[in-house]
Coordinates of C-alpha atoms in Angstrom, one line a residue:
X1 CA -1.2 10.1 19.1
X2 CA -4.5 8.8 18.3
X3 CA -7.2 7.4 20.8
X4 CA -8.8 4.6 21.0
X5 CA -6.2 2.5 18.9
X6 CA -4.6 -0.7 20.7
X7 CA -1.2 -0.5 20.3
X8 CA 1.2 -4.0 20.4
X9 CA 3.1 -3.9 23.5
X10 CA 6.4 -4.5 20.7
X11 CA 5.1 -1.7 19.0
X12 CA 4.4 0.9 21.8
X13 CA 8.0 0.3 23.2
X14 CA 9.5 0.7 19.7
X15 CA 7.8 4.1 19.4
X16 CA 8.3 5.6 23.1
X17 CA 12.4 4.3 22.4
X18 CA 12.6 6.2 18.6
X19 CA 13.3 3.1 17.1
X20 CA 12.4 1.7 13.4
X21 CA 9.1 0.6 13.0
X22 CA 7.2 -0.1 9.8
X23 CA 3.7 -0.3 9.3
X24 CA 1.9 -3.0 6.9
X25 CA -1.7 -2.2 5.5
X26 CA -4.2 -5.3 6.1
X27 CA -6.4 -5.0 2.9
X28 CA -3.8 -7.3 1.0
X29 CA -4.7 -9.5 3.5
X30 CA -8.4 -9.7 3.5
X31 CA -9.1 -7.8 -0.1
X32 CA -5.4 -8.3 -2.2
X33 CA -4.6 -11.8 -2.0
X34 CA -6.4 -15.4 -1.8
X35 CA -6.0 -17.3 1.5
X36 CA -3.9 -19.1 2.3
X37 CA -1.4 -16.5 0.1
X38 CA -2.6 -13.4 1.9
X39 CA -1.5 -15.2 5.1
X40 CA 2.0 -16.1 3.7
X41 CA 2.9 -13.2 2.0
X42 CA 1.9 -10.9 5.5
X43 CA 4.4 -13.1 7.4
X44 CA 6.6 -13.1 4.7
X45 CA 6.6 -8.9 4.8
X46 CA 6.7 -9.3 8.5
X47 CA 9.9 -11.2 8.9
X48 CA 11.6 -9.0 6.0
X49 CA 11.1 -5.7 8.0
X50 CA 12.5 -7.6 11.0
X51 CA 15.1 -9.0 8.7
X52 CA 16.0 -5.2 7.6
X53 CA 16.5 -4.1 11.3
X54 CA 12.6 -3.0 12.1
X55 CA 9.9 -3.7 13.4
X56 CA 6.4 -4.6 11.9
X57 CA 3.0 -2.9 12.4
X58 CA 0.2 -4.8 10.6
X59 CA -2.7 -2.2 11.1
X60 CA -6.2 -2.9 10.8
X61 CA -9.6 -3.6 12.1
X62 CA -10.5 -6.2 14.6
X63 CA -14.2 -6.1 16.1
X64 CA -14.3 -2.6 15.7
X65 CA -11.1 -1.3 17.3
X66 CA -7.8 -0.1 15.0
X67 CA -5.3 -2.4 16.1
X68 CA -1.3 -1.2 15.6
X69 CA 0.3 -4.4 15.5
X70 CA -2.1 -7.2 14.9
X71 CA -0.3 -10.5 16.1
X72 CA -0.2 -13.8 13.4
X73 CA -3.0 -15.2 16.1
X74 CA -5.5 -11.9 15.1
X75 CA -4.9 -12.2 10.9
X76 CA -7.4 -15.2 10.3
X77 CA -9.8 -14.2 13.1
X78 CA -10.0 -10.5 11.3
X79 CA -10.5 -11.9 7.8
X80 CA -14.4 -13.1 9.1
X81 CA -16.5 -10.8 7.6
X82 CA -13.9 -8.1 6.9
X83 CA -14.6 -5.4 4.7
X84 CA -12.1 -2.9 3.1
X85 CA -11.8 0.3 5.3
X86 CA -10.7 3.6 3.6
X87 CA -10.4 6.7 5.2
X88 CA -14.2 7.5 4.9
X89 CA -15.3 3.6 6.4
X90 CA -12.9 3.9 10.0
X91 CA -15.7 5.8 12.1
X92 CA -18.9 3.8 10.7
X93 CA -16.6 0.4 10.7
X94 CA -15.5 0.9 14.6
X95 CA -19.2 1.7 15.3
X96 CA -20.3 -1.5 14.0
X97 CA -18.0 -3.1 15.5
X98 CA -16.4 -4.4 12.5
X99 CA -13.3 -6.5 11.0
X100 CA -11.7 -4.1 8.5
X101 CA -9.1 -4.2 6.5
X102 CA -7.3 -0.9 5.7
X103 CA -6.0 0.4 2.8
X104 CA -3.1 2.6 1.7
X105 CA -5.2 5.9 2.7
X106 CA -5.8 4.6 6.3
X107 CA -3.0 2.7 7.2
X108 CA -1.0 5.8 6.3
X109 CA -3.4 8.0 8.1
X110 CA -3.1 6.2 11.3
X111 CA 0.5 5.2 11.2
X112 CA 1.1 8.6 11.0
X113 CA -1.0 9.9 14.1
X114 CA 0.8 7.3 16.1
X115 CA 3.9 8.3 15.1
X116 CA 5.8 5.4 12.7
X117 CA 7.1 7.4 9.6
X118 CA 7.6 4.2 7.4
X119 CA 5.1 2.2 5.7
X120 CA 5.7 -0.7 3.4
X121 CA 2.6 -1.9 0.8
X122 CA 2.1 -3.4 -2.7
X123 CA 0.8 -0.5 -5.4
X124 CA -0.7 2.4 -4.3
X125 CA -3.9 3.7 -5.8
X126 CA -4.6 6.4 -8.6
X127 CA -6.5 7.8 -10.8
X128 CA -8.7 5.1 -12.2
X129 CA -9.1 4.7 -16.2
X130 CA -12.3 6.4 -17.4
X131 CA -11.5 9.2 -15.4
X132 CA -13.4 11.7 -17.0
X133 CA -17.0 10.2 -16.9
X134 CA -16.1 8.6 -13.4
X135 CA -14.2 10.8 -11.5
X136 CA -12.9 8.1 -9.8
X137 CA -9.6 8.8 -7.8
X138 CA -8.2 7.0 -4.8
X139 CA -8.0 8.7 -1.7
X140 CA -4.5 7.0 -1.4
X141 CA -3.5 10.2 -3.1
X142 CA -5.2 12.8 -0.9
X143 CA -4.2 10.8 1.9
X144 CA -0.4 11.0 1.5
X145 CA -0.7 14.5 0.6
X146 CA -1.0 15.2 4.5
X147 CA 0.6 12.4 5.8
X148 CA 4.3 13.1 5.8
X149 CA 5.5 9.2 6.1
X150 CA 7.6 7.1 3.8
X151 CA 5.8 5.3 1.8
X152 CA 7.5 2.4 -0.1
X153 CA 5.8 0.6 -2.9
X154 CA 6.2 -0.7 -6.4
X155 CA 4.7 1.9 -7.7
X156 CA 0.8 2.6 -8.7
X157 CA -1.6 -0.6 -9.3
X158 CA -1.4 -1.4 -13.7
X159 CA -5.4 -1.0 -13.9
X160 CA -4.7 2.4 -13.3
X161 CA -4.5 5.2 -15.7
X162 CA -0.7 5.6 -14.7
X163 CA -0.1 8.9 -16.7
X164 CA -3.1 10.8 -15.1
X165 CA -2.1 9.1 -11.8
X166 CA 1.8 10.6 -11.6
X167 CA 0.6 14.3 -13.3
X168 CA -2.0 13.8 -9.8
X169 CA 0.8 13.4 -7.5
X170 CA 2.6 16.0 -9.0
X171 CA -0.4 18.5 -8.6
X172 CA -0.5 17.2 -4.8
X173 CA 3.1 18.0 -4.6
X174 CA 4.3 14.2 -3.8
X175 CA 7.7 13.6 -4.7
X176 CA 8.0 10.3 -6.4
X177 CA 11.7 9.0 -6.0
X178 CA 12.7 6.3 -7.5
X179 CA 14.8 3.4 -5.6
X180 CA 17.4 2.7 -8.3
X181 CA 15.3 3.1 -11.1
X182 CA 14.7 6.1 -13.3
X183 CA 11.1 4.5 -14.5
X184 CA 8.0 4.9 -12.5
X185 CA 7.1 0.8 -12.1
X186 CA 3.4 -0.4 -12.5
X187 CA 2.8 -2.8 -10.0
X188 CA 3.8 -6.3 -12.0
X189 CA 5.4 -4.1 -14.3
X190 CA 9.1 -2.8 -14.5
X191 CA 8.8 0.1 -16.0
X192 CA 5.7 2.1 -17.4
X193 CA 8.1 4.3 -19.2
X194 CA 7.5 7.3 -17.1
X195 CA 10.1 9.0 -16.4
X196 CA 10.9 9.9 -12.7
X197 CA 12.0 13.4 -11.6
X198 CA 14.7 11.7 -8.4
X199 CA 16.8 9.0 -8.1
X200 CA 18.4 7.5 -5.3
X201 CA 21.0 4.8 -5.1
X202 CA 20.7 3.8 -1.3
X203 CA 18.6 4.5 2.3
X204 CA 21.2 6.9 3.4
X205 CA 20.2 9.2 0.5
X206 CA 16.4 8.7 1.7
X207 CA 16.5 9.5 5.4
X208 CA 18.6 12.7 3.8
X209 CA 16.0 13.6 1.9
X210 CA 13.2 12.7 4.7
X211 CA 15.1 14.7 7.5
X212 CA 15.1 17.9 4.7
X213 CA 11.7 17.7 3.9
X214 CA 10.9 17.6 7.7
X215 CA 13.3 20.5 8.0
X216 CA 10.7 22.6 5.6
X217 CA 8.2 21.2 7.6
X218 CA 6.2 20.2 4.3
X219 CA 3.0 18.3 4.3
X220 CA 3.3 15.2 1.9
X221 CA 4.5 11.7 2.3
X222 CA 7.6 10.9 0.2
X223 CA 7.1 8.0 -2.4
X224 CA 9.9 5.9 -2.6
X225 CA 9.3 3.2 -5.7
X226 CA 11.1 0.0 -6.7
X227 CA 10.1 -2.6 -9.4
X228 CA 9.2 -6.0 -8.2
X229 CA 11.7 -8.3 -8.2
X230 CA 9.7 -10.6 -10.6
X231 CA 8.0 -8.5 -13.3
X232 CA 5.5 -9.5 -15.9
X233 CA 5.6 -8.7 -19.1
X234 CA 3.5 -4.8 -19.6
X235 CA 1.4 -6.0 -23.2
X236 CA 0.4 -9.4 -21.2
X237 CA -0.8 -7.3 -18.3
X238 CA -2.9 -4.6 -20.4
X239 CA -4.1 -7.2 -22.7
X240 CA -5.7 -8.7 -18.9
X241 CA -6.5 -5.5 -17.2
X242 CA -8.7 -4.3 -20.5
X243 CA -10.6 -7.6 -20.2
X244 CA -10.9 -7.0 -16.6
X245 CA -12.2 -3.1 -17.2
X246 CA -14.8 -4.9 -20.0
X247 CA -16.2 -7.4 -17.2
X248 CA -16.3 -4.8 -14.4
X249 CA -18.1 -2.0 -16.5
X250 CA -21.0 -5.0 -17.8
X251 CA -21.4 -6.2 -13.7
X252 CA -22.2 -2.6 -13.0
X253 CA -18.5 -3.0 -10.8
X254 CA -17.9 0.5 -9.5
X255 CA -16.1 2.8 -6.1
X256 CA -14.2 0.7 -4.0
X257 CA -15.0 -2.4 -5.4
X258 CA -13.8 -1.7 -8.4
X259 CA -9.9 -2.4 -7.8
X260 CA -10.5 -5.9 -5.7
X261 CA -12.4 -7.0 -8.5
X262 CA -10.4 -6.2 -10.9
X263 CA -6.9 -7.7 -9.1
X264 CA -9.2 -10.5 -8.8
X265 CA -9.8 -10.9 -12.4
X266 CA -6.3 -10.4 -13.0
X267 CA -5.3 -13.7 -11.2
X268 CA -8.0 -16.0 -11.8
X269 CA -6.9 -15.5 -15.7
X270 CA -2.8 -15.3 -15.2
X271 CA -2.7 -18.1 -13.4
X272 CA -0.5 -18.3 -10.1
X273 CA 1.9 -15.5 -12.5
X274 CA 0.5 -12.8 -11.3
X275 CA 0.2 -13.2 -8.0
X276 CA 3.4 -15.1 -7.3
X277 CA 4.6 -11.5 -8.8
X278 CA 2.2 -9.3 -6.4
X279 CA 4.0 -11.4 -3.1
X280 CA 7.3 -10.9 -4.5
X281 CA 7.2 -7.1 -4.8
X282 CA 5.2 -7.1 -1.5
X283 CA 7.8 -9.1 0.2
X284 CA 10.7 -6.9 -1.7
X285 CA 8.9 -3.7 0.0
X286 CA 8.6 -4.7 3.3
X287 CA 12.7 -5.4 3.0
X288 CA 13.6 -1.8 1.8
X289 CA 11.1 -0.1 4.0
X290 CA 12.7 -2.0 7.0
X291 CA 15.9 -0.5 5.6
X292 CA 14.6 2.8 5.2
X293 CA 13.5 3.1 8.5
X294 CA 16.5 1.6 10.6
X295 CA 18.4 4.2 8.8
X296 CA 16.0 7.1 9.8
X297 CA 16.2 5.6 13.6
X298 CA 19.8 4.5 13.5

C-alpha cells in the first residue's frame, strides 16, 4: 500500500473486503476531452463499472495529494490549473501542491501499490511516429511492464506508430489479448490490421488467464483490447492525424504535449465525430473492465 494517498471511504472498504474495484485515469478528464464532455463521459465510465458489478476509482491529483476515488464534487475543482502527471511529474506535482491529472503510466502505477488489479482507460500510449529522430516512447509501456493489473482499453491512441508500438510490447513481454477481436484496434479505429497473438470470448477466460499469470508470478500487466463501439473510418483518421503531426512539428509541439495537442487537433477538425467516438469506447471500457473485475472478485 502506498503512503500518503487518500483513499475514498467506498474505495478502502472495497479493497480491505477483496471486492471488484476499477480504477479510472483523470487525464481524460483534464487533458482528453473538452468540458463539459470530460465531465460526462467520467460519470458515464463511472456508472458503467457500477453497472458491471464494481466499483469506480477515479485517481488523480487534487492540491497536491493522490486521491483514490475522487468524488463527482472534486472533478471540476481539480481541473483548475491541472497539469498532466506521468510517472516522472507525481513527486514534483505533490510538492507543489498541485492539481494533476494522471495518465495511463500513473494511474496504473498507483492502482497497483494500493492493490485494485483492474483499470479501465481510453488508448494507451506508444511509440510515437518519428521514432527514430525522437525517441519518443510513452512511459505507458514501461509502466505496465511492472504493474501486473488489467488494463482494458481500445487499444493504442491512432497518432501513434501502431506497428513499432505492439513489436514494443512484445519486447516488454505484454500480452496483448484481444476481447473478441483478432485485430489490434486503434483508438477510433476497428481494426489496424494487426494481428493479435490471443483471443478471448468472455471475462471468465480473463480472470483464467489473470490468476495463471499470477500463478508464474510474472511482472507485466495484461492488455485486454476491444474496438469502440462507434469506429471511424482508418483513411479519415490518418488523413487528420498527418495534418495534426504537420502542425505539431512547425509549433515546435514536442514530450508530453505532444499527444493532447494532437487529440486536440483531431477534434477541433472532425467535428463532434471524433469525440463522440473517444466517449463511446471510454464508456464501452469502463463496462468490460467492471466485468472483468467482478469476475476476478466473484
Amino acid at each position: 500500500m502506498l503512503e500518503h494517498v487518500r483513499l475514498h471511504p467506498e474505495v478502502q472498504e472495497a479493497l480491505a473486503n477483496k471486492t471488484a474495484v476499477v480504477a479510472l485515469e483523470t487525464a481524460v478528464l483534464t487533458h482528453g476531452l473538452p468540458y463539459p464532455a470530460n465531465v460526462e463521459t467520467l460519470q458515464d465510465m463511472t456508472q458503467a463499472v457500477r453497472s458491471s458489478g464494481a466499483i469506480p476509482a477515479v485517481i488523480g491529483l487534487l492540491h497536491g495529494e493522490v486521491v483514490v476515488g475522487l468524488a463527482p464534487s472534486e472533478w471540476e475543482e481539480m481541473l483548475v490549473d491541472a497539469e498532466k502527471c506521468s510517472i516522472r511529474d507525481l513527486a514534483p506535482a505533490i510538492l507543489r501542491r498541485k492539481n494533476g491529472g494522471t495518465t495511463v503510466a500513473a494511474t496504473a502505477y498507483i492502482a497497483h501499490h494500493v492493490g485494485i488489479d483492474v483499470f479501465a482507460t481510453g488508448g494507451i500510449g506508444g511509440v510515437h511516429r518519428g521514432v527514430v529522430e525522437t525517441w519518443d516512447v510513452s512511459a505507458d509501456l514501461y509502466a505496465m511492464a511492472s504493474c501486473p493489473i488489467v488494463v482494458v482499453s481500445s487499444g493504442a491512441k491512432s497518432i501513434l506508430d501502431l506497428p513499432k508500438t505492439m513489436e514494443f510490447l512484445e519486447s516488454l513481454g505484454i500480452p496483448v489479448i484481444g476481447y473478441q477481436t483478432r485485430d489490434f484496434p486503434g483508438f477510433y479505429v476497428a481494426s489496424t490490421g494487426l494481428r493479435l497473438s490471443g483471443t478471448v470470448h468472455d471475462v471468465q477466460e480473463v480472470a483464467g488467464m489473470v490468476n495463471t499469470m499470477r500463478d508464474l508470478k510474472l511482472p507485466q500487466a495484461l492488455l485486454l483490447v476491444q474496438p469502440g463501439p462507434s469506429p471511424v473510418d482508418p483513411d479519415f483518421v490518418e488523413h487528420l492525424v498527418q495534418e495534426a503531426l504537420e502542425h505539431a512539428r512547425a509549433q515546435g509541439i514536442s514530450g508530453k504535449a505532444t499527444t493532447p495537442f494532437l487529440l486536440d487537433y483531431l477534434n477541433r477538425r472532425a467535428g463532434d465525430q471524433l469525440q463522440k467516438a473517444n466517449m463511446a469506447l471510454l464508456k464501452a471500457n469502463a463496462a468490460l473492465a467492471g466485468k472483468v473485475a467482478a469476475a476476478l472478485h466473484g
